[in-house]
């Protein structure tokens, strides 16, 4: 019972920390063409109807093509073990038609005995406001 209470308390702290930082968690089982997202992702892109498991094709369809190419290259490097971490700022199309900026980062959290990536997990943040401020400062 103490172990279960400690685990529940730990999960609550993690959830509170993610909310306080306005971060959404994501998790990808590499054997499936879907990525699991916590609720903030749907809010970021203005799609509260979005299911928790989002097809890769849907994600690529709303991602800026140039950013999508960088995204795929970085993910490929991570999966092949060429890099130790995934960290990218990229644009996606909001439901209202505007482009928003997301910062997605994560790592391989499980590999099979041969070293093949089985699971990739991380967090995602809406950095649109920060990017707008940076653009104003650069003017």
mmCIF file with all atom_site columns, C-alpha atoms in Angstrom:
data_model
loop_
_atom_site.group_PDB
_atom_site.id
_atom_site.type_symbol
_atom_site.label_atom_id
_atom_site.label_alt_id
_atom_site.label_comp_id
_atom_site.label_asym_id
_atom_site.label_entity_id
_atom_site.label_seq_id
_atom_site.pdbx_PDB_ins_code
_atom_site.Cartn_x
_atom_site.Cartn_y
_atom_site.Cartn_z
_atom_site.occupancy
_atom_site.B_iso_or_equiv
_atom_site.pdbx_formal_charge
_atom_site.auth_seq_id
_atom_site.auth_comp_id
_atom_site.auth_asym_id
_atom_site.auth_atom_id
_atom_site.pdbx_PDB_model_num
ATOM 1   C CA . UNK A 1 1   ? 0.000   0.000  0.000   1.00 0.00 ? 1   UNK A CA 1
ATOM 2   C CA . UNK A 1 2   ? 2.873   2.400  0.778   1.00 0.00 ? 2   UNK A CA 1
ATOM 3   C CA . UNK A 1 3   ? 4.438   1.653  -2.600  1.00 0.00 ? 3   UNK A CA 1
ATOM 4   C CA . UNK A 1 4   ? 1.142   2.369  -4.368  1.00 0.00 ? 4   UNK A CA 1
ATOM 5   C CA . UNK A 1 5   ? 0.700   5.645  -2.449  1.00 0.00 ? 5   UNK A CA 1
ATOM 6   C CA . UNK A 1 6   ? 4.265   6.702  -3.265  1.00 0.00 ? 6   UNK A CA 1
ATOM 7   C CA . UNK A 1 7   ? 3.713   5.882  -6.941  1.00 0.00 ? 7   UNK A CA 1
ATOM 8   C CA . UNK A 1 8   ? 0.420   7.818  -7.028  1.00 0.00 ? 8   UNK A CA 1
ATOM 9   C CA . UNK A 1 9   ? 2.086   10.813 -5.317  1.00 0.00 ? 9   UNK A CA 1
ATOM 10  C CA . UNK A 1 10  ? 4.954   10.695 -7.815  1.00 0.00 ? 10  UNK A CA 1
ATOM 11  C CA . UNK A 1 11  ? 2.545   10.584 -10.771 1.00 0.00 ? 11  UNK A CA 1
ATOM 12  C CA . UNK A 1 12  ? 0.594   13.525 -9.321  1.00 0.00 ? 12  UNK A CA 1
ATOM 13  C CA . UNK A 1 13  ? 3.805   15.572 -8.929  1.00 0.00 ? 13  UNK A CA 1
ATOM 14  C CA . UNK A 1 14  ? 4.797   14.806 -12.521 1.00 0.00 ? 14  UNK A CA 1
ATOM 15  C CA . UNK A 1 15  ? 1.342   15.816 -13.785 1.00 0.00 ? 15  UNK A CA 1
ATOM 16  C CA . UNK A 1 16  ? 1.453   19.059 -11.773 1.00 0.00 ? 16  UNK A CA 1
ATOM 17  C CA . UNK A 1 17  ? 4.962   19.867 -13.052 1.00 0.00 ? 17  UNK A CA 1
ATOM 18  C CA . UNK A 1 18  ? 3.933   19.285 -16.675 1.00 0.00 ? 18  UNK A CA 1
ATOM 19  C CA . UNK A 1 19  ? 0.876   21.514 -16.220 1.00 0.00 ? 19  UNK A CA 1
ATOM 20  C CA . UNK A 1 20  ? 2.859   24.247 -14.465 1.00 0.00 ? 20  UNK A CA 1
ATOM 21  C CA . UNK A 1 21  ? 5.379   24.286 -17.326 1.00 0.00 ? 21  UNK A CA 1
ATOM 22  C CA . UNK A 1 22  ? 2.564   24.059 -19.945 1.00 0.00 ? 22  UNK A CA 1
ATOM 23  C CA . UNK A 1 23  ? 4.182   20.918 -21.343 1.00 0.00 ? 23  UNK A CA 1
ATOM 24  C CA . UNK A 1 24  ? 2.453   17.970 -22.951 1.00 0.00 ? 24  UNK A CA 1
ATOM 25  C CA . UNK A 1 25  ? 3.867   14.449 -22.796 1.00 0.00 ? 25  UNK A CA 1
ATOM 26  C CA . UNK A 1 26  ? 4.102   12.236 -25.895 1.00 0.00 ? 26  UNK A CA 1
ATOM 27  C CA . UNK A 1 27  ? 4.963   8.562  -26.288 1.00 0.00 ? 27  UNK A CA 1
ATOM 28  C CA . UNK A 1 28  ? 5.643   6.517  -29.427 1.00 0.00 ? 28  UNK A CA 1
ATOM 29  C CA . UNK A 1 29  ? 5.720   2.724  -29.706 1.00 0.00 ? 29  UNK A CA 1
ATOM 30  C CA . UNK A 1 30  ? 7.903   2.500  -32.832 1.00 0.00 ? 30  UNK A CA 1
ATOM 31  C CA . UNK A 1 31  ? 6.066   -0.609 -34.056 1.00 0.00 ? 31  UNK A CA 1
ATOM 32  C CA . UNK A 1 32  ? 2.928   1.495  -34.599 1.00 0.00 ? 32  UNK A CA 1
ATOM 33  C CA . UNK A 1 33  ? 2.220   4.438  -36.966 1.00 0.00 ? 33  UNK A CA 1
ATOM 34  C CA . UNK A 1 34  ? 0.622   6.483  -34.143 1.00 0.00 ? 34  UNK A CA 1
ATOM 35  C CA . UNK A 1 35  ? 1.992   8.784  -31.438 1.00 0.00 ? 35  UNK A CA 1
ATOM 36  C CA . UNK A 1 36  ? 0.203   9.114  -28.108 1.00 0.00 ? 36  UNK A CA 1
ATOM 37  C CA . UNK A 1 37  ? -0.194  12.718 -26.881 1.00 0.00 ? 37  UNK A CA 1
ATOM 38  C CA . UNK A 1 38  ? -1.479  14.067 -23.595 1.00 0.00 ? 38  UNK A CA 1
ATOM 39  C CA . UNK A 1 39  ? -4.248  16.702 -23.855 1.00 0.00 ? 39  UNK A CA 1
ATOM 40  C CA . UNK A 1 40  ? -2.092  19.857 -24.206 1.00 0.00 ? 40  UNK A CA 1
ATOM 41  C CA . UNK A 1 41  ? -1.107  18.952 -27.786 1.00 0.00 ? 41  UNK A CA 1
ATOM 42  C CA . UNK A 1 42  ? -4.743  19.042 -28.965 1.00 0.00 ? 42  UNK A CA 1
ATOM 43  C CA . UNK A 1 43  ? -5.144  22.430 -27.240 1.00 0.00 ? 43  UNK A CA 1
ATOM 44  C CA . UNK A 1 44  ? -1.943  23.806 -28.819 1.00 0.00 ? 44  UNK A CA 1
ATOM 45  C CA . UNK A 1 45  ? -3.200  23.062 -32.322 1.00 0.00 ? 45  UNK A CA 1
ATOM 46  C CA . UNK A 1 46  ? -6.826  24.052 -31.681 1.00 0.00 ? 46  UNK A CA 1
ATOM 47  C CA . UNK A 1 47  ? -8.196  20.534 -32.107 1.00 0.00 ? 47  UNK A CA 1
ATOM 48  C CA . UNK A 1 48  ? -9.859  19.468 -28.824 1.00 0.00 ? 48  UNK A CA 1
ATOM 49  C CA . UNK A 1 49  ? -11.549 16.646 -30.796 1.00 0.00 ? 49  UNK A CA 1
ATOM 50  C CA . UNK A 1 50  ? -8.192  15.079 -31.653 1.00 0.00 ? 50  UNK A CA 1
ATOM 51  C CA . UNK A 1 51  ? -7.833  11.525 -30.316 1.00 0.00 ? 51  UNK A CA 1
ATOM 52  C CA . UNK A 1 52  ? -4.979  10.796 -27.912 1.00 0.00 ? 52  UNK A CA 1
ATOM 53  C CA . UNK A 1 53  ? -3.350  8.528  -30.510 1.00 0.00 ? 53  UNK A CA 1
ATOM 54  C CA . UNK A 1 54  ? -2.566  10.590 -33.595 1.00 0.00 ? 54  UNK A CA 1
ATOM 55  C CA . UNK A 1 55  ? -1.534  8.962  -36.895 1.00 0.00 ? 55  UNK A CA 1
ATOM 56  C CA . UNK A 1 56  ? 1.945   9.959  -38.107 1.00 0.00 ? 56  UNK A CA 1
ATOM 57  C CA . UNK A 1 57  ? 0.384   10.917 -41.444 1.00 0.00 ? 57  UNK A CA 1
ATOM 58  C CA . UNK A 1 58  ? -1.875  13.448 -39.664 1.00 0.00 ? 58  UNK A CA 1
ATOM 59  C CA . UNK A 1 59  ? 1.116   14.985 -37.898 1.00 0.00 ? 59  UNK A CA 1
ATOM 60  C CA . UNK A 1 60  ? 3.091   15.281 -41.107 1.00 0.00 ? 60  UNK A CA 1
ATOM 61  C CA . UNK A 1 61  ? 0.080   16.804 -42.907 1.00 0.00 ? 61  UNK A CA 1
ATOM 62  C CA . UNK A 1 62  ? -0.028  19.751 -40.465 1.00 0.00 ? 62  UNK A CA 1
ATOM 63  C CA . UNK A 1 63  ? 3.764   20.177 -40.159 1.00 0.00 ? 63  UNK A CA 1
ATOM 64  C CA . UNK A 1 64  ? 5.590   22.759 -42.256 1.00 0.00 ? 64  UNK A CA 1
ATOM 65  C CA . UNK A 1 65  ? 7.316   20.688 -45.011 1.00 0.00 ? 65  UNK A CA 1
ATOM 66  C CA . UNK A 1 66  ? 10.817  22.092 -44.360 1.00 0.00 ? 66  UNK A CA 1
ATOM 67  C CA . UNK A 1 67  ? 10.430  21.506 -40.629 1.00 0.00 ? 67  UNK A CA 1
ATOM 68  C CA . UNK A 1 68  ? 8.994   18.053 -41.312 1.00 0.00 ? 68  UNK A CA 1
ATOM 69  C CA . UNK A 1 69  ? 12.132  17.103 -43.231 1.00 0.00 ? 69  UNK A CA 1
ATOM 70  C CA . UNK A 1 70  ? 14.336  18.272 -40.325 1.00 0.00 ? 70  UNK A CA 1
ATOM 71  C CA . UNK A 1 71  ? 12.026  16.496 -37.864 1.00 0.00 ? 71  UNK A CA 1
ATOM 72  C CA . UNK A 1 72  ? 12.271  13.198 -39.758 1.00 0.00 ? 72  UNK A CA 1
ATOM 73  C CA . UNK A 1 73  ? 16.058  13.478 -40.138 1.00 0.00 ? 73  UNK A CA 1
ATOM 74  C CA . UNK A 1 74  ? 16.529  14.127 -36.422 1.00 0.00 ? 74  UNK A CA 1
ATOM 75  C CA . UNK A 1 75  ? 14.191  11.283 -35.456 1.00 0.00 ? 75  UNK A CA 1
ATOM 76  C CA . UNK A 1 76  ? 16.010  8.941  -37.837 1.00 0.00 ? 76  UNK A CA 1
ATOM 77  C CA . UNK A 1 77  ? 19.359  9.884  -36.246 1.00 0.00 ? 77  UNK A CA 1
ATOM 78  C CA . UNK A 1 78  ? 17.919  9.230  -32.795 1.00 0.00 ? 78  UNK A CA 1
ATOM 79  C CA . UNK A 1 79  ? 16.416  5.864  -33.734 1.00 0.00 ? 79  UNK A CA 1
ATOM 80  C CA . UNK A 1 80  ? 19.696  4.743  -35.315 1.00 0.00 ? 80  UNK A CA 1
ATOM 81  C CA . UNK A 1 81  ? 21.663  5.775  -32.228 1.00 0.00 ? 81  UNK A CA 1
ATOM 82  C CA . UNK A 1 82  ? 23.608  8.529  -34.040 1.00 0.00 ? 82  UNK A CA 1
ATOM 83  C CA . UNK A 1 83  ? 22.347  11.070 -31.514 1.00 0.00 ? 83  UNK A CA 1
ATOM 84  C CA . UNK A 1 84  ? 21.368  10.682 -27.898 1.00 0.00 ? 84  UNK A CA 1
ATOM 85  C CA . UNK A 1 85  ? 18.473  13.127 -27.800 1.00 0.00 ? 85  UNK A CA 1
ATOM 86  C CA . UNK A 1 86  ? 15.681  14.552 -29.961 1.00 0.00 ? 86  UNK A CA 1
ATOM 87  C CA . UNK A 1 87  ? 15.254  18.335 -29.711 1.00 0.00 ? 87  UNK A CA 1
ATOM 88  C CA . UNK A 1 88  ? 13.581  20.441 -32.404 1.00 0.00 ? 88  UNK A CA 1
ATOM 89  C CA . UNK A 1 89  ? 11.562  23.632 -32.821 1.00 0.00 ? 89  UNK A CA 1
ATOM 90  C CA . UNK A 1 90  ? 9.051   23.268 -35.647 1.00 0.00 ? 90  UNK A CA 1
ATOM 91  C CA . UNK A 1 91  ? 5.932   24.838 -37.130 1.00 0.00 ? 91  UNK A CA 1
ATOM 92  C CA . UNK A 1 92  ? 2.529   23.181 -37.335 1.00 0.00 ? 92  UNK A CA 1
ATOM 93  C CA . UNK A 1 93  ? -0.755  24.416 -38.766 1.00 0.00 ? 93  UNK A CA 1
ATOM 94  C CA . UNK A 1 94  ? -3.301  25.427 -36.100 1.00 0.00 ? 94  UNK A CA 1
ATOM 95  C CA . UNK A 1 95  ? -6.965  24.588 -36.775 1.00 0.00 ? 95  UNK A CA 1
ATOM 96  C CA . UNK A 1 96  ? -7.606  28.301 -37.450 1.00 0.00 ? 96  UNK A CA 1
ATOM 97  C CA . UNK A 1 97  ? -5.054  28.257 -40.298 1.00 0.00 ? 97  UNK A CA 1
ATOM 98  C CA . UNK A 1 98  ? -2.152  30.096 -38.664 1.00 0.00 ? 98  UNK A CA 1
ATOM 99  C CA . UNK A 1 99  ? 1.261   28.565 -38.066 1.00 0.00 ? 99  UNK A CA 1
ATOM 100 C CA . UNK A 1 100 ? 2.287   27.936 -34.472 1.00 0.00 ? 100 UNK A CA 1
ATOM 101 C CA . UNK A 1 101 ? 5.684   26.958 -33.104 1.00 0.00 ? 101 UNK A CA 1
ATOM 102 C CA . UNK A 1 102 ? 6.211   23.815 -31.043 1.00 0.00 ? 102 UNK A CA 1
ATOM 103 C CA . UNK A 1 103 ? 9.329   22.651 -29.227 1.00 0.00 ? 103 UNK A CA 1
ATOM 104 C CA . UNK A 1 104 ? 9.486   18.864 -29.148 1.00 0.00 ? 104 UNK A CA 1
ATOM 105 C CA . UNK A 1 105 ? 12.142  16.941 -27.290 1.00 0.00 ? 105 UNK A CA 1
ATOM 106 C CA . UNK A 1 106 ? 12.623  13.407 -26.042 1.00 0.00 ? 106 UNK A CA 1
ATOM 107 C CA . UNK A 1 107 ? 14.678  10.264 -26.111 1.00 0.00 ? 107 UNK A CA 1
ATOM 108 C CA . UNK A 1 108 ? 14.586  6.534  -26.767 1.00 0.00 ? 108 UNK A CA 1
ATOM 109 C CA . UNK A 1 109 ? 13.190  5.008  -23.578 1.00 0.00 ? 109 UNK A CA 1
ATOM 110 C CA . UNK A 1 110 ? 13.289  1.342  -24.616 1.00 0.00 ? 110 UNK A CA 1
ATOM 111 C CA . UNK A 1 111 ? 15.416  -0.720 -26.987 1.00 0.00 ? 111 UNK A CA 1
ATOM 112 C CA . UNK A 1 112 ? 15.213  -4.412 -27.841 1.00 0.00 ? 112 UNK A CA 1
ATOM 113 C CA . UNK A 1 113 ? 18.194  -6.716 -27.139 1.00 0.00 ? 113 UNK A CA 1
ATOM 114 C CA . UNK A 1 114 ? 19.634  -5.942 -30.600 1.00 0.00 ? 114 UNK A CA 1
ATOM 115 C CA . UNK A 1 115 ? 19.560  -2.201 -29.825 1.00 0.00 ? 115 UNK A CA 1
ATOM 116 C CA . UNK A 1 116 ? 16.591  -1.315 -32.047 1.00 0.00 ? 116 UNK A CA 1
ATOM 117 C CA . UNK A 1 117 ? 14.524  1.567  -30.635 1.00 0.00 ? 117 UNK A CA 1
ATOM 118 C CA . UNK A 1 118 ? 11.146  0.310  -29.399 1.00 0.00 ? 118 UNK A CA 1
ATOM 119 C CA . UNK A 1 119 ? 9.832   3.361  -27.588 1.00 0.00 ? 119 UNK A CA 1
ATOM 120 C CA . UNK A 1 120 ? 10.493  7.103  -27.776 1.00 0.00 ? 120 UNK A CA 1
ATOM 121 C CA . UNK A 1 121 ? 9.067   9.424  -25.123 1.00 0.00 ? 121 UNK A CA 1
ATOM 122 C CA . UNK A 1 122 ? 9.262   13.133 -24.503 1.00 0.00 ? 122 UNK A CA 1
ATOM 123 C CA . UNK A 1 123 ? 7.524   16.439 -23.989 1.00 0.00 ? 123 UNK A CA 1
ATOM 124 C CA . UNK A 1 124 ? 6.158   19.151 -26.257 1.00 0.00 ? 124 UNK A CA 1
ATOM 125 C CA . UNK A 1 125 ? 5.607   22.859 -25.625 1.00 0.00 ? 125 UNK A CA 1
ATOM 126 C CA . UNK A 1 126 ? 3.862   25.656 -27.508 1.00 0.00 ? 126 UNK A CA 1
ATOM 127 C CA . UNK A 1 127 ? 6.578   28.305 -28.005 1.00 0.00 ? 127 UNK A CA 1
ATOM 128 C CA . UNK A 1 128 ? 4.621   30.555 -30.393 1.00 0.00 ? 128 UNK A CA 1
ATOM 129 C CA . UNK A 1 129 ? 4.606   33.531 -27.997 1.00 0.00 ? 129 UNK A CA 1
ATOM 130 C CA . UNK A 1 130 ? 8.352   33.225 -27.396 1.00 0.00 ? 130 UNK A CA 1
ATOM 131 C CA . UNK A 1 131 ? 9.057   33.080 -31.158 1.00 0.00 ? 131 UNK A CA 1
ATOM 132 C CA . UNK A 1 132 ? 6.908   36.202 -31.721 1.00 0.00 ? 132 UNK A CA 1
ATOM 133 C CA . UNK A 1 133 ? 8.832   38.050 -28.995 1.00 0.00 ? 133 UNK A CA 1
ATOM 134 C CA . UNK A 1 134 ? 12.172  36.973 -30.497 1.00 0.00 ? 134 UNK A CA 1
ATOM 135 C CA . UNK A 1 135 ? 11.033  38.221 -33.925 1.00 0.00 ? 135 UNK A CA 1
ATOM 136 C CA . UNK A 1 136 ? 10.039  41.616 -32.466 1.00 0.00 ? 136 UNK A CA 1
ATOM 137 C CA . UNK A 1 137 ? 13.378  41.958 -30.693 1.00 0.00 ? 137 UNK A CA 1
ATOM 138 C CA . UNK A 1 138 ? 15.231  41.143 -33.917 1.00 0.00 ? 138 UNK A CA 1
ATOM 139 C CA . UNK A 1 139 ? 13.509  43.989 -35.819 1.00 0.00 ? 139 UNK A CA 1
#
